[in-house]
Short mmCIF file of C-alpha atoms in Angstrom, two decimals:
data_model
loop_
_atom_site.label_atom_id
_atom_site.label_comp_id
_atom_site.label_asym_id
_atom_site.label_seq_id
_atom_site.Cartn_x
_atom_site.Cartn_y
_atom_site.Cartn_z
CA MET A 312 -13.63 3.45 4.47
CA THR A 313 -15.86 1.85 2.03
CA ARG A 314 -15.90 -1.83 1.17
CA THR A 315 -18.06 -2.84 -2.07
CA ASP A 316 -18.33 -6.13 -3.78
CA LEU A 317 -17.41 -7.10 -7.49
CA SER A 318 -19.42 -4.79 -9.67
CA GLY A 319 -19.03 -1.59 -6.84
CA LYS A 320 -22.20 -1.97 -5.42
CA VAL A 321 -21.71 -0.24 -1.35
CA LEU A 322 -21.61 -2.88 0.84
CA GLY A 323 -20.65 -0.47 4.24
CA ALA A 324 -18.68 1.57 4.95
CA MET A 325 -16.51 2.72 8.64
CA ALA A 326 -15.20 6.74 9.34
CA LEU A 327 -11.77 6.71 10.79
CA HIS A 328 -9.80 9.78 12.49
CA GLY A 329 -6.07 10.25 13.52
CA PHE A 330 -4.91 7.68 10.82
CA ASP A 331 -2.69 8.39 7.61
CA HIS A 332 -3.12 8.86 4.16
CA GLY A 333 -4.40 5.27 2.83
CA SER A 334 -1.72 4.87 -0.04
CA SER A 335 -1.34 0.88 1.28
CA MET A 336 -3.62 -0.41 2.62
CA ALA A 337 -3.72 -4.53 3.76
CA ILE A 338 -6.87 -6.76 4.11
CA GLN A 339 -6.13 -9.97 6.51
CA PRO A 340 -9.27 -12.18 6.72
CA SER A 341 -10.59 -13.26 9.45
CA THR A 342 -12.58 -16.84 10.03
CA SER A 343 -15.04 -14.49 12.13
CA GLY A 344 -16.17 -12.46 8.74
CA SER A 345 -15.08 -9.32 9.85
CA PRO A 346 -11.27 -8.74 8.45
CA TYR A 347 -8.70 -6.76 10.15
CA VAL A 348 -7.51 -4.05 8.36
CA TRP A 349 -3.99 -2.53 8.04
CA LEU A 350 -3.10 0.78 7.70
CA ALA A 351 -0.38 3.63 8.79
CA GLY A 352 -0.98 5.58 12.22
CA ASP A 353 -0.22 8.25 14.10
CA TRP A 354 -0.46 11.03 11.56
CA ARG A 355 1.04 14.35 13.53
CA SER A 356 3.93 16.37 12.91
CA LEU A 357 6.85 15.20 16.20
CA SER A 358 8.08 18.61 16.68
CA PRO A 359 6.92 22.24 15.96
CA GLY A 360 7.05 23.37 12.41
CA THR A 361 7.57 20.34 10.95
CA ALA A 362 4.99 18.85 8.29
CA PRO A 363 2.60 15.72 9.96
CA ASN A 364 3.54 12.36 8.49
CA SER A 365 2.93 8.68 10.48
CA HIS A 366 4.94 6.51 12.37
CA THR A 367 3.48 3.46 13.01
CA ILE A 368 1.29 0.52 11.81
CA CYS A 369 -1.41 -0.39 12.84
CA ARG A 370 -4.44 -3.05 12.09
CA PHE A 371 -8.32 -2.68 12.94
CA GLU A 372 -11.49 -4.56 12.62
CA TYR A 373 -13.86 -3.98 10.13
CA SER A 374 -17.47 -3.17 10.93
CA ASP A 375 -19.42 -1.31 9.36
CA GLY A 376 -20.81 1.65 10.59
CA GLY A 377 -18.69 1.73 12.74
CA LEU A 378 -16.40 5.22 13.90
CA LEU A 379 -12.40 4.85 15.13
CA ASP A 380 -9.96 6.96 16.14
CA TYR A 381 -6.69 6.42 16.26
CA ASN A 382 -6.28 6.22 19.91
CA ASP A 383 -9.30 4.02 20.47
CA LEU A 384 -8.39 0.70 22.43
CA GLY A 385 -9.42 -0.97 19.19
CA VAL A 386 -6.71 -0.14 17.09
CA TRP A 387 -3.72 -2.39 17.71
CA GLU A 388 -0.42 -0.27 16.96
CA PHE A 389 2.72 -1.63 15.92
CA ARG A 390 5.84 0.71 15.90
CA ILE A 391 8.79 0.16 14.38
CA GLY A 392 11.73 -0.61 15.92
CA LEU A 393 14.14 -0.86 12.63
CA SER A 394 17.45 0.62 13.63
CA ASP A 395 17.01 1.90 9.68
CA PHE A 396 14.06 3.08 9.91
CA LEU A 397 13.41 6.72 9.79
CA ASP A 398 9.18 7.40 8.78
CA CYS A 399 6.21 7.00 7.04
CA PRO A 400 5.45 3.49 7.18
CA ARG A 401 3.23 1.74 4.69
CA PRO A 402 2.02 -2.21 5.28
CA SER A 403 1.11 -4.59 2.41
CA ILE A 404 -0.30 -7.84 2.86
CA ASP A 405 0.08 -11.27 0.75
CA PRO A 406 -2.94 -13.45 1.11
CA TYR A 407 -1.03 -16.64 -0.63
CA THR A 408 2.62 -16.56 1.57
CA ASN A 409 0.37 -14.95 4.61
CA ARG A 410 3.97 -12.26 4.61
CA LEU A 411 3.41 -8.69 5.73
CA LEU A 412 5.93 -6.31 3.07
CA LEU A 413 6.76 -3.03 4.50
CA ARG A 414 7.45 0.41 2.46
CA TYR A 415 9.04 3.08 4.99
CA MET A 416 11.68 5.86 4.22
CA GLY A 417 15.09 4.54 5.81
CA THR A 418 17.85 6.27 7.64
CA THR A 419 20.42 4.03 5.13
CA SER A 420 19.03 4.80 1.61
CA PRO A 421 15.55 6.90 1.01
CA TRP A 422 12.89 3.85 0.70
CA ARG A 423 13.19 0.85 1.93
CA LEU A 424 11.61 -2.65 1.78
CA ALA A 425 11.11 -5.56 4.69
CA LEU A 426 9.25 -8.66 4.50
CA PHE A 427 7.82 -10.49 7.57
CA ASP A 428 6.02 -13.59 8.57
CA LEU A 429 2.56 -12.10 9.19
CA PRO A 430 2.29 -14.09 12.66
CA ALA A 431 5.74 -13.29 13.79
CA VAL A 432 5.13 -9.55 13.60
CA ILE A 433 1.23 -9.68 14.98
CA TYR A 434 3.08 -11.88 18.23
CA ARG A 435 6.75 -10.07 18.05
CA GLY A 436 6.08 -6.65 16.68
CA ILE A 437 8.49 -5.10 13.93
CA SER A 438 12.19 -4.21 15.04
CA ASP A 439 15.88 -5.64 14.29
CA THR A 440 14.81 -8.69 16.23
CA THR A 441 12.20 -9.80 14.54
CA PRO A 442 13.44 -12.79 11.99
CA ILE A 443 13.14 -10.62 8.35
CA LEU A 444 12.84 -12.90 5.05
CA ALA A 445 14.22 -9.84 3.13
CA LYS A 446 15.04 -6.63 3.26
CA ARG A 447 16.32 -3.90 0.30
CA ALA A 448 16.38 -0.23 -0.56
CA LEU A 449 13.99 0.55 -3.19
CA PRO A 450 15.73 2.00 -6.85
CA THR A 451 14.99 5.80 -7.32
CA ASN A 452 13.20 6.98 -9.44
CA ALA A 453 15.96 7.92 -12.19
CA GLN A 454 17.09 4.05 -11.50
CA LEU A 455 13.46 3.51 -12.59
CA GLY A 456 13.67 5.25 -15.84
CA LEU A 457 10.72 7.84 -14.55
CA SER A 458 10.43 11.37 -13.22
CA ASP A 459 10.29 13.32 -9.85
CA SER A 460 6.54 13.96 -10.79
CA ASP A 461 5.47 10.21 -10.94
CA HIS A 462 5.09 9.60 -7.52
CA PHE A 463 4.39 6.11 -5.23
CA GLN A 464 1.18 5.09 -5.39
CA GLY A 465 1.02 1.68 -4.07
CA VAL A 466 2.88 -1.47 -3.30
CA THR A 467 1.82 -5.00 -2.12
CA SER A 468 3.99 -8.31 -2.60
CA TYR A 469 3.59 -11.82 -4.07
CA GLY A 470 6.33 -14.24 -3.08
CA GLN A 471 9.47 -12.84 -3.84
CA TYR A 472 7.98 -10.24 -5.34
CA ALA A 473 7.07 -6.76 -4.52
CA TYR A 474 5.44 -4.66 -6.68
CA LEU A 475 4.74 -0.76 -6.89
CA SER A 476 2.67 1.90 -8.83
CA TYR A 477 3.62 4.91 -9.55
CA GLY A 478 2.39 8.34 -11.27
CA GLY A 479 0.07 10.97 -11.17
CA ALA A 480 -3.22 12.98 -11.81
CA PRO A 481 -3.26 15.45 -14.58
CA ALA A 482 -3.50 18.99 -13.96
CA ASP A 483 -7.01 19.08 -14.60
CA PRO A 484 -9.44 16.61 -14.98
CA SER A 485 -10.58 17.34 -18.31
CA ASP A 486 -6.39 16.93 -19.10
CA PRO A 487 -5.41 13.85 -20.94
CA ALA A 488 -4.35 10.92 -18.37
CA LYS A 489 -0.31 11.14 -17.26
CA PRO A 490 2.07 7.95 -17.67
CA SER A 491 1.55 5.78 -14.66
CA TYR A 492 3.64 2.35 -14.03
CA LEU A 493 3.66 -1.03 -12.94
CA VAL A 494 7.25 -2.15 -11.24
CA ARG A 495 8.45 -5.79 -9.81
CA LEU A 496 11.28 -5.77 -8.07
CA ASP A 497 12.90 -9.02 -6.81
CA MET A 498 13.23 -9.00 -2.84
CA ASN A 499 16.18 -11.26 -2.68
CA LYS A 500 18.17 -8.13 -4.94
CA THR A 501 19.77 -5.33 -3.45
CA GLY A 502 20.50 -1.82 -4.42
CA GLY A 503 18.93 0.03 -7.43
CA SER A 504 18.20 -4.07 -9.43
CA VAL A 505 15.06 -4.12 -11.11
CA GLU A 506 13.15 -6.41 -12.30
CA GLU A 507 10.42 -4.89 -14.62
CA VAL A 508 8.90 -1.36 -15.24
CA PHE A 509 5.85 -1.52 -16.99
CA ARG A 510 3.54 1.25 -18.16
CA THR A 511 -0.06 0.94 -17.73
CA ARG A 512 -2.95 2.39 -20.27
CA ALA A 513 -5.20 0.97 -17.66
CA GLY A 514 -7.94 3.43 -17.23
CA GLU A 515 -6.36 6.43 -19.61
CA SER A 516 -10.02 7.55 -20.50
CA LEU A 517 -11.07 8.10 -16.68
CA SER A 518 -11.31 12.04 -15.82
CA GLY A 519 -8.77 12.97 -13.67
CA ARG A 520 -7.15 9.42 -13.35
CA GLU A 521 -4.48 8.96 -10.49
CA PRO A 522 -3.17 5.31 -9.47
CA GLN A 523 -4.00 5.13 -6.11
CA GLY A 524 -3.55 1.62 -4.25
CA MET A 525 -2.36 -2.01 -4.87
CA ALA A 526 -3.38 -5.66 -3.73
CA ILE A 527 -2.97 -9.45 -4.59
CA TRP A 528 -6.41 -10.81 -5.34
CA ARG A 529 -7.28 -13.84 -5.07
CA SER A 530 -9.28 -15.63 -7.60
CA SER A 531 -10.67 -18.77 -8.19
CA SER A 532 -8.18 -18.68 -11.52
CA GLY A 533 -5.22 -17.92 -9.47
CA PRO A 534 -3.25 -14.71 -8.10
CA ARG A 535 -4.10 -11.32 -9.62
CA LEU A 536 -2.01 -7.92 -9.45
CA ALA A 537 -5.01 -5.79 -8.66
CA PHE A 538 -3.96 -1.83 -9.15
CA GLY A 539 -6.78 0.87 -8.77
CA PHE A 540 -7.59 4.41 -10.04
CA SER A 541 -9.25 7.03 -8.80
CA SER A 542 -11.05 9.93 -10.43
CA LYS A 543 -13.25 13.21 -10.27
CA ILE A 544 -16.44 12.84 -11.25
CA SER A 545 -17.67 16.44 -10.06
CA GLY A 546 -16.37 19.44 -7.88
CA SER A 547 -18.41 21.48 -5.24
CA PRO A 548 -17.91 19.12 -3.12
CA ASP A 549 -15.62 17.04 -5.12
CA GLN A 550 -16.55 13.88 -5.64
CA PHE A 551 -14.24 10.99 -7.06
CA ARG A 552 -15.28 7.07 -8.55
CA ALA A 553 -12.39 4.58 -7.50
CA THR A 554 -11.42 1.62 -10.50
CA VAL A 555 -10.13 -1.23 -10.13
CA PHE A 556 -8.05 -3.13 -12.96
CA TYR A 557 -5.88 -6.26 -12.49
CA LYS A 558 -2.94 -8.35 -14.53
CA SER A 559 -3.36 -12.43 -14.60
CA ASP A 560 0.39 -12.11 -15.02
CA LEU A 561 2.84 -10.87 -12.74
CA THR A 562 5.60 -11.31 -14.56
CA GLY A 563 4.85 -9.78 -17.95
#
């Protein structure tokens, strides 16, 4: 994990072992100056012959130069006790309302979203007895008007709305960028309802452009919907560049 300033200058880094793919990472500010990081965790196979996956979410305090294993004492684990939870949770935090949004593979639909007050999660965990502000199914790719190759690439929320990123990388970095999309959903609605699907052309000139991550960016001018892309800049070994774009209009 790398910490940078807004110009891309590297300010520090931290090594993490045993955590899951960071397709959604949340930052919880701290008055001490070292924020808490929320990630998916417990990356392992639950039974022989099955693919490994994440089964929990967790938080830990960021430390420049730190090395952290998922089983270390510095990791606070949150097991998912929702009755409709199956696997593969992904956390995000709305810094304006101090709420945690969880995307997960559900038992009652392929993918679901659940919204909680962050303090309730910290003190009570994640279960059916934790007050749930909103819960809904995610629309399928077909309901969103997307193809099966338009993969989920990030999630965040602001107020009553959830935002998701979809897309993929070209087969070869020199190929034209594949389409990528920003999706807005109303957490007060259910099922396949969709507020907006927006094709973004941000960063289409980047080599090997692939959507990676979303967050709500607090700025002096108000909330910004930030979304990132990775781009391959060299091989042997592979090296990638991260580029972040944002929209100030969260509804269009």
